[in-house]
XYZ file of N, CA and C in Angstrom:
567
model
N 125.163 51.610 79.412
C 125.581 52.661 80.300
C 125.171 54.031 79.769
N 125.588 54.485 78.121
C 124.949 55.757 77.963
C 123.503 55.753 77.828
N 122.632 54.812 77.983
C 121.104 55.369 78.278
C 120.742 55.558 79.608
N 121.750 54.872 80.862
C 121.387 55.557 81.873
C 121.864 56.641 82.012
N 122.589 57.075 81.753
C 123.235 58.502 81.523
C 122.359 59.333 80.682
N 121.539 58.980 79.677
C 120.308 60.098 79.073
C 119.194 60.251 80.529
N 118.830 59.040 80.542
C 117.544 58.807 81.722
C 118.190 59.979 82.713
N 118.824 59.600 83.534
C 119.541 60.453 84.535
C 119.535 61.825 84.198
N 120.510 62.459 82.927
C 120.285 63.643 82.613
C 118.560 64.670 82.783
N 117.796 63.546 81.351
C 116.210 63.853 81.380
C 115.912 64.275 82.893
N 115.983 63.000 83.974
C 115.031 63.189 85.010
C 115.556 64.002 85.862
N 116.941 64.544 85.773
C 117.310 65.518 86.393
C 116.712 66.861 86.224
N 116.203 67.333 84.515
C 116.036 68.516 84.257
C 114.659 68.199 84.173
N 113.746 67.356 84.015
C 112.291 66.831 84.692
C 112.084 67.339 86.295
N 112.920 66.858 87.473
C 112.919 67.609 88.443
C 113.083 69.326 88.513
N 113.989 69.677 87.627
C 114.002 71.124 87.875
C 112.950 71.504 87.608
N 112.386 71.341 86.094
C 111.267 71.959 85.597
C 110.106 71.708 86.549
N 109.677 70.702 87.156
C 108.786 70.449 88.631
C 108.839 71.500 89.511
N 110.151 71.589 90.211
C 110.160 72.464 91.225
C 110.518 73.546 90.663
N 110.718 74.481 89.701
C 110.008 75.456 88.566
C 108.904 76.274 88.946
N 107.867 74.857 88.442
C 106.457 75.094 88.318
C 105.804 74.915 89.669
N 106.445 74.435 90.620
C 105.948 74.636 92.213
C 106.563 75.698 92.549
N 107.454 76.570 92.333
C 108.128 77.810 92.623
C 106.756 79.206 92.118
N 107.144 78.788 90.982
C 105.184 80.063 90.513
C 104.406 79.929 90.880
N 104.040 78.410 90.797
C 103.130 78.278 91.116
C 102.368 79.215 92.983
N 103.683 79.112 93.381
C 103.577 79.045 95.280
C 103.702 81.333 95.494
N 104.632 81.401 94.620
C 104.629 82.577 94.191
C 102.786 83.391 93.531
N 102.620 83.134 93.166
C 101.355 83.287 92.649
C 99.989 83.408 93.605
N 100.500 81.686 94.184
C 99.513 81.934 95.124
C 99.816 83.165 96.726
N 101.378 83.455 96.615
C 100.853 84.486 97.809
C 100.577 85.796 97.329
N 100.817 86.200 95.961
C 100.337 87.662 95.497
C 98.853 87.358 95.461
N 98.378 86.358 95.339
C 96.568 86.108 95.135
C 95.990 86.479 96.322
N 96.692 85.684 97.870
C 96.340 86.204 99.090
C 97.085 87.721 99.910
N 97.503 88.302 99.169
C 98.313 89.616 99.601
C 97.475 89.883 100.217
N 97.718 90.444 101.545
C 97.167 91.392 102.182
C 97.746 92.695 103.005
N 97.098 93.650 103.218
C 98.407 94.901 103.991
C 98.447 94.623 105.210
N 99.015 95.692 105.819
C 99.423 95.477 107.325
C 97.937 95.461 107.755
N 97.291 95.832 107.902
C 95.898 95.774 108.008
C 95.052 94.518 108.416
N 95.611 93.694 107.367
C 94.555 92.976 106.861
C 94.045 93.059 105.442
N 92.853 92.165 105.292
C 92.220 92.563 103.841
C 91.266 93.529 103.962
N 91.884 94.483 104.271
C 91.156 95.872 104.637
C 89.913 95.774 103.947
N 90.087 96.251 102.310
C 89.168 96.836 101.367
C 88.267 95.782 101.165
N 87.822 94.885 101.365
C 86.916 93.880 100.965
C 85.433 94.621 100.419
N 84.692 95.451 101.114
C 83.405 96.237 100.756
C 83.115 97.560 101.165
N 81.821 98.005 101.109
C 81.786 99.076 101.734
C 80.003 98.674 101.828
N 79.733 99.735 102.480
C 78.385 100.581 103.334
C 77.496 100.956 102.317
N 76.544 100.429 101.348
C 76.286 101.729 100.207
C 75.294 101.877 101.280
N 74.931 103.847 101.076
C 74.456 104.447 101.848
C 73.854 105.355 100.559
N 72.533 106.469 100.767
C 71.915 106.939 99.890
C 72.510 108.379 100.319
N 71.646 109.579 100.021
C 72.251 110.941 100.154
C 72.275 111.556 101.284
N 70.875 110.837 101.861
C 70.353 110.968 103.596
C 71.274 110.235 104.225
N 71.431 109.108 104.095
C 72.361 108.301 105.104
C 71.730 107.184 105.041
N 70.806 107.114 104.684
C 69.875 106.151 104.725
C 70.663 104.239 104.416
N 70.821 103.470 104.677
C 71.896 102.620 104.519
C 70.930 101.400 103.795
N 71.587 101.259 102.416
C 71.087 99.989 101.168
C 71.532 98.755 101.520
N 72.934 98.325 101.471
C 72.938 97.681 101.820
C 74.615 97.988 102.739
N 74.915 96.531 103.627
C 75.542 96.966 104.603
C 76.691 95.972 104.317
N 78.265 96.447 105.112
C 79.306 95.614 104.951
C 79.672 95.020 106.686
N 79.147 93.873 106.854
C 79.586 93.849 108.278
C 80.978 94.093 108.509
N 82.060 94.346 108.030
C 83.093 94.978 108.732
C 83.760 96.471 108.777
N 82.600 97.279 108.380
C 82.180 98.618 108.529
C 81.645 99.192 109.525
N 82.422 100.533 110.208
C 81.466 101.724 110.619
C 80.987 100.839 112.121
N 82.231 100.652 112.930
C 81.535 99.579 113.970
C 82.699 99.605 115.144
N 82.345 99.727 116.107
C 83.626 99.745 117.128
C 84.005 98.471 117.523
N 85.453 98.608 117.122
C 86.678 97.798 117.292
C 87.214 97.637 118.562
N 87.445 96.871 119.445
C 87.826 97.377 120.716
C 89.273 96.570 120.142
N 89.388 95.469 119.775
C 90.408 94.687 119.140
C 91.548 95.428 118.259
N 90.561 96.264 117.243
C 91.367 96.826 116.151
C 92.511 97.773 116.096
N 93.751 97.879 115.696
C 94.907 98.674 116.398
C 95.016 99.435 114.916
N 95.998 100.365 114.916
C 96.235 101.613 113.939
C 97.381 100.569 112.881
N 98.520 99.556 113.832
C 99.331 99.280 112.780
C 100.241 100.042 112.793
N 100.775 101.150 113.095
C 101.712 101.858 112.596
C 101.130 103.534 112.375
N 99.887 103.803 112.426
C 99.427 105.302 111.523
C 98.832 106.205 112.208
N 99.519 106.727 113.697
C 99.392 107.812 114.451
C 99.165 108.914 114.548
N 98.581 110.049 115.150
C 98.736 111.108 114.709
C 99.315 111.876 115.820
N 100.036 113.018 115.806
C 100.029 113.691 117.173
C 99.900 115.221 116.946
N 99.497 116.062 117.716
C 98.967 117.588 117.257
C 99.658 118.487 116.444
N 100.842 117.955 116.645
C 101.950 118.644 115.564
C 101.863 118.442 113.597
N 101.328 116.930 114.143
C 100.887 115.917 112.403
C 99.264 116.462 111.573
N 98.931 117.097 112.806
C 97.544 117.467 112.358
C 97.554 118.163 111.282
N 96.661 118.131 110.008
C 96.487 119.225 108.932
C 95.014 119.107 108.983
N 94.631 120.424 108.375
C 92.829 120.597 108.714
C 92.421 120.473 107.091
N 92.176 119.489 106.638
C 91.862 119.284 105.014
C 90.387 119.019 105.443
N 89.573 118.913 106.468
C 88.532 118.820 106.473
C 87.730 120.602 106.905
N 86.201 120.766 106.282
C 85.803 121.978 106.320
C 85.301 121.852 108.259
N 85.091 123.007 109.162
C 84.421 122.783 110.095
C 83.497 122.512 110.062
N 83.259 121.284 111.298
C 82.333 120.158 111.738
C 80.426 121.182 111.807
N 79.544 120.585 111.065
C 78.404 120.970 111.349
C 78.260 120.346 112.663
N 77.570 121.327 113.976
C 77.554 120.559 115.512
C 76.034 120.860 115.908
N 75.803 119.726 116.773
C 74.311 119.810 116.979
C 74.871 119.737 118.817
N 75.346 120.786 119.186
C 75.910 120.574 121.039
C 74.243 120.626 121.857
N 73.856 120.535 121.463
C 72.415 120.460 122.730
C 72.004 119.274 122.430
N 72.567 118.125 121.575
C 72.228 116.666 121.881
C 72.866 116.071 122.261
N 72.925 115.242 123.257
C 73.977 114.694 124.104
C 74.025 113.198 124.041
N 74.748 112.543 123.434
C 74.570 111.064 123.095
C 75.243 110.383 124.106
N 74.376 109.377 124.913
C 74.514 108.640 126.105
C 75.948 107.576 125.702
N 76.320 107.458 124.571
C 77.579 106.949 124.141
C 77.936 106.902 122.805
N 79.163 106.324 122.625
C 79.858 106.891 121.102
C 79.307 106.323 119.847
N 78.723 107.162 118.782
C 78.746 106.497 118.025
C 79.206 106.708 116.337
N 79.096 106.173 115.364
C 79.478 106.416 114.099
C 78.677 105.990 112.989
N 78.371 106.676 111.910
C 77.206 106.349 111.171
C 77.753 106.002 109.999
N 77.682 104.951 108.927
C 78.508 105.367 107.736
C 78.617 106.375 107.149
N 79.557 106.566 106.364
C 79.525 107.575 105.271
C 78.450 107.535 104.506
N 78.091 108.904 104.176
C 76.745 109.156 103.199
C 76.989 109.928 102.367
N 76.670 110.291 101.395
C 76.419 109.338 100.213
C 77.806 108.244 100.440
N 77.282 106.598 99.934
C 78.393 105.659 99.410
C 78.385 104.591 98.547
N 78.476 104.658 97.400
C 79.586 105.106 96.851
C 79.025 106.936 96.589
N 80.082 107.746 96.394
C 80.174 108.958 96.150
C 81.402 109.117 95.306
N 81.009 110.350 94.244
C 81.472 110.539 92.984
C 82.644 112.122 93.510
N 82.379 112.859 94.578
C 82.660 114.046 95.256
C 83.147 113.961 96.591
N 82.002 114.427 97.146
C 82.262 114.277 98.935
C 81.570 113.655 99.572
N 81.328 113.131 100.806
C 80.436 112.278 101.569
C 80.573 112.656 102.712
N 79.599 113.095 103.702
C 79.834 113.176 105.156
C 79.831 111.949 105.586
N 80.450 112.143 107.457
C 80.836 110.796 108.329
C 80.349 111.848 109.758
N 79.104 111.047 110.490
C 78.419 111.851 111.399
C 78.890 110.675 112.668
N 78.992 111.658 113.746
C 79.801 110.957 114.766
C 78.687 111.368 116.107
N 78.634 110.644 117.098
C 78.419 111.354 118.203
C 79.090 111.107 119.513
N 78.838 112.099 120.200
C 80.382 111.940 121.530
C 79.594 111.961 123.000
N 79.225 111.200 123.722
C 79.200 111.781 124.959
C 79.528 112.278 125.926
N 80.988 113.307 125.640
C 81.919 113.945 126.409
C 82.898 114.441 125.864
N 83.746 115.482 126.186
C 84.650 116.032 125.104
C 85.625 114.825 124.976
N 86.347 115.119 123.936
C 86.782 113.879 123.026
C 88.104 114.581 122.314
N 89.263 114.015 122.418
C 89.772 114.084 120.594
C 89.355 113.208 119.881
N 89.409 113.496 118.955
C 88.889 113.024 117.582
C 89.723 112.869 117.082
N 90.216 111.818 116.016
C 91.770 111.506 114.894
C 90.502 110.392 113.970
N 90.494 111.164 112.720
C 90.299 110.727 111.449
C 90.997 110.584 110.833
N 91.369 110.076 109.968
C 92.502 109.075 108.858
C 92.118 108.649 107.558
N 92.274 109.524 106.799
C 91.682 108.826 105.420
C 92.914 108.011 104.856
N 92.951 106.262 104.315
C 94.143 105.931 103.851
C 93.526 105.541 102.464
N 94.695 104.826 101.685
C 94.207 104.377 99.983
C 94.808 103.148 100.810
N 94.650 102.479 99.167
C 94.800 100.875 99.627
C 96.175 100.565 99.978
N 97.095 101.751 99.091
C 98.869 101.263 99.998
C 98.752 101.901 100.938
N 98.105 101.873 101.900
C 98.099 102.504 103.551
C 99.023 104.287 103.219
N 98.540 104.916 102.520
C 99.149 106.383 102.145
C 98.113 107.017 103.326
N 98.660 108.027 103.677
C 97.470 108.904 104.320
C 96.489 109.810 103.340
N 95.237 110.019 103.088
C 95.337 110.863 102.111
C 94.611 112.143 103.022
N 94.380 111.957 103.809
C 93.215 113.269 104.272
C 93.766 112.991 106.158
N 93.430 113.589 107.090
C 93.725 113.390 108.643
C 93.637 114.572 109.313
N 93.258 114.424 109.921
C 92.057 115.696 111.159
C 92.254 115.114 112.659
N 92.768 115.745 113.980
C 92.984 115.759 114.989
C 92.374 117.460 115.632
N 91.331 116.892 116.553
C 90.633 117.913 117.082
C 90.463 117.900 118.416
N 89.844 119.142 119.519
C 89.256 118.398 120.112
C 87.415 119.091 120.211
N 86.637 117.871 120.656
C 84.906 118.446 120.226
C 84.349 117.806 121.440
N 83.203 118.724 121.783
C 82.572 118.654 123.170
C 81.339 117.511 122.541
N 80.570 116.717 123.719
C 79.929 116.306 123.580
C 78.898 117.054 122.383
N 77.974 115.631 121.763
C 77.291 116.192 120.962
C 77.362 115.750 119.715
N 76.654 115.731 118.672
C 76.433 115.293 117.447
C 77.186 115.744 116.564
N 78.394 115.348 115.622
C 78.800 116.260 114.868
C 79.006 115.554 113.282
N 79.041 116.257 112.248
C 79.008 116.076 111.202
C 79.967 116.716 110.317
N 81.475 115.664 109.419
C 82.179 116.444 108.863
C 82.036 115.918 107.538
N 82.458 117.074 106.539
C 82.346 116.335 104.935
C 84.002 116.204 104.794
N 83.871 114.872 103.392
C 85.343 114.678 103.216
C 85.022 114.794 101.646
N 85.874 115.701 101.027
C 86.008 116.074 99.939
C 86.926 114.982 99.321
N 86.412 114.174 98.565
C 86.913 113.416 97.563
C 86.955 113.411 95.812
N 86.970 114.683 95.874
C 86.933 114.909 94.484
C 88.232 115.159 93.687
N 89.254 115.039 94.069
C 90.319 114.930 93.901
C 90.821 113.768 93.538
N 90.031 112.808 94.543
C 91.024 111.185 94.575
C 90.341 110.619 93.157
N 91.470 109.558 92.850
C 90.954 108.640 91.784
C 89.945 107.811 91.715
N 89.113 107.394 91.226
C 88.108 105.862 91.733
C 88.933 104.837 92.313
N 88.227 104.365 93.525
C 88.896 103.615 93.709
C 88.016 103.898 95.671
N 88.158 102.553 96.472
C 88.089 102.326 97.746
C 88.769 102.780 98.881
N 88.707 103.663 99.332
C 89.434 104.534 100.512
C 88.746 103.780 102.143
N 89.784 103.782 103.486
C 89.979 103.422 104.413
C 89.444 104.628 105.039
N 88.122 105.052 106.253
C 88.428 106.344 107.200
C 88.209 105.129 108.199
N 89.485 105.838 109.153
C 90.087 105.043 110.286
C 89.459 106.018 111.586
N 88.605 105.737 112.452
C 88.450 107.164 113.820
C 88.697 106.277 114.964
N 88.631 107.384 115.169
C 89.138 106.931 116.884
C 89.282 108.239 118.177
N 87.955 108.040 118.623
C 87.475 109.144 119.765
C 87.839 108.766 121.538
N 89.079 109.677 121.664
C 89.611 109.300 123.406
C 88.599 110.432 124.135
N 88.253 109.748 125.155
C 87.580 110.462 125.904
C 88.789 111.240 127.395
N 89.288 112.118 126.361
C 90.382 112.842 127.504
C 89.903 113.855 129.297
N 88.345 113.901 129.270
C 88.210 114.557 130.528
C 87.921 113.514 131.545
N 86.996 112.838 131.507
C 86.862 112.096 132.546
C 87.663 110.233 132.529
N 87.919 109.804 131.044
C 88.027 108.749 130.987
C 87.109 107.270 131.381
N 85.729 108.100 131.638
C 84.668 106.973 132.293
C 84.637 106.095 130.616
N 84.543 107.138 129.259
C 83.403 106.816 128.135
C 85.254 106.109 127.596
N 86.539 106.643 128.174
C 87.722 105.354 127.528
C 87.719 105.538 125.915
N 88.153 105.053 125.283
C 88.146 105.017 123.496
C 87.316 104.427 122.698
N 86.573 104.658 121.941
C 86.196 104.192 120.459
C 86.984 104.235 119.176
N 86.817 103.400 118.759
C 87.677 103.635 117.460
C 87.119 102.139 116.829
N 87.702 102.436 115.476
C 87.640 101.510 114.201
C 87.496 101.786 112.835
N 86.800 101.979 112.099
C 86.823 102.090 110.764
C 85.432 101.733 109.717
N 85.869 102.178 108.417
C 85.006 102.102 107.584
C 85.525 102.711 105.980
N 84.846 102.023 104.976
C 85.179 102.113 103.808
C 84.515 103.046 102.787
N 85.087 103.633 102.364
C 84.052 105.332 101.082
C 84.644 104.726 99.750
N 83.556 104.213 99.089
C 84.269 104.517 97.832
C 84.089 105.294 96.775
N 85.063 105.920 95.996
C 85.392 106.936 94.711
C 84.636 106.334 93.880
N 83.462 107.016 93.012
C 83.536 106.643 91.591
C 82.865 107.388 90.767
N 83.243 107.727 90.029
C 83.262 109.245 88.974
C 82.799 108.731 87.610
């Protein structure tokens, strides 16, 4: 009788230690797949040269989303801060629809422009986030048709992979409707 009573004891604390090691184990594996509200946002980026010129490319960059939603990270005219310098504008080119170019330079050690074009006046809502979805930079405008070009001063931020989130409503006529989506800049000094 007292060796089934050892056995018993043993395989009792044999089971704990099991489901233990399936407890970390399971733990482990969801910090491995963490992802933010997002998604796995940061996966790559765009490297792009000083021109714009694009090396190599991240297919889930710099590309309209019709799918893709904010999540939570709005802006409204009141939220607006102007951390960006005014837009270089090319208004006598008129782009037959919306578009977005990566960031250039990327990776960049400073600043990098993000060149947009509008075929109709537009607000504009840029969004710079870090990887805990922080805001770090955000610009709400509004810009007439036409080519425009803003720099984002990153010389401040740490190394590291930053989120610009846009998204252009076409508020006069509503024919050209929204663009939006995203793209990745990364820091490295």
């Amino acid at each position: 009788m007292k060796g089934t009573k050892i056995f018993h004891n043993n395989f009792t604390h044999y089971k704990c230690f099991i489901l233990c090691i399936i407890f970390l184990f399971l733990i482990q594996s969801c910090k491995e797949n963490q992802t933010t509200e997002f998604g796995n946002i940061f996966s790559g980026i765009t490297n792009t040269d000083e021109n714009g010129n694009i090396l190599s490319s991240d297919s889930d960059d710099w590309k309209n989303d019709y799918n893709w939603e904010y999540n939570g990270i709005y802006l409204s005219q009141k939220d607006s801060i102007e951390v960006f310098p005014p837009p270089q504008s090319q208004t006598d080119v008129y782009p037959s629809n919306f578009y977005v170019y990566p960031a250039y330079p990327n990776p960049v050690s400073s600043g990098c422009n993000i060149e947009f074009g509008l075929p109709t006046f537009c607000e504009v809502f840029i969004i710079i986030i870090n990887q805990s979805n922080n805001i770090i930079a955000k610009l709400m405008l509004r810009y007439t048709s036409g080519v425009h070009v803003i720099r984002f001063d990153g010389s401040s931020l740490n190394n590291d992979t930053y989120r610009c989130i846009y998204r252009f409503e076409d508020k006069l006529t509503g024919e050209y409707g929204i663009f939006n989506g995203h793209g990745d800049i990364q820091i490295v000094k």
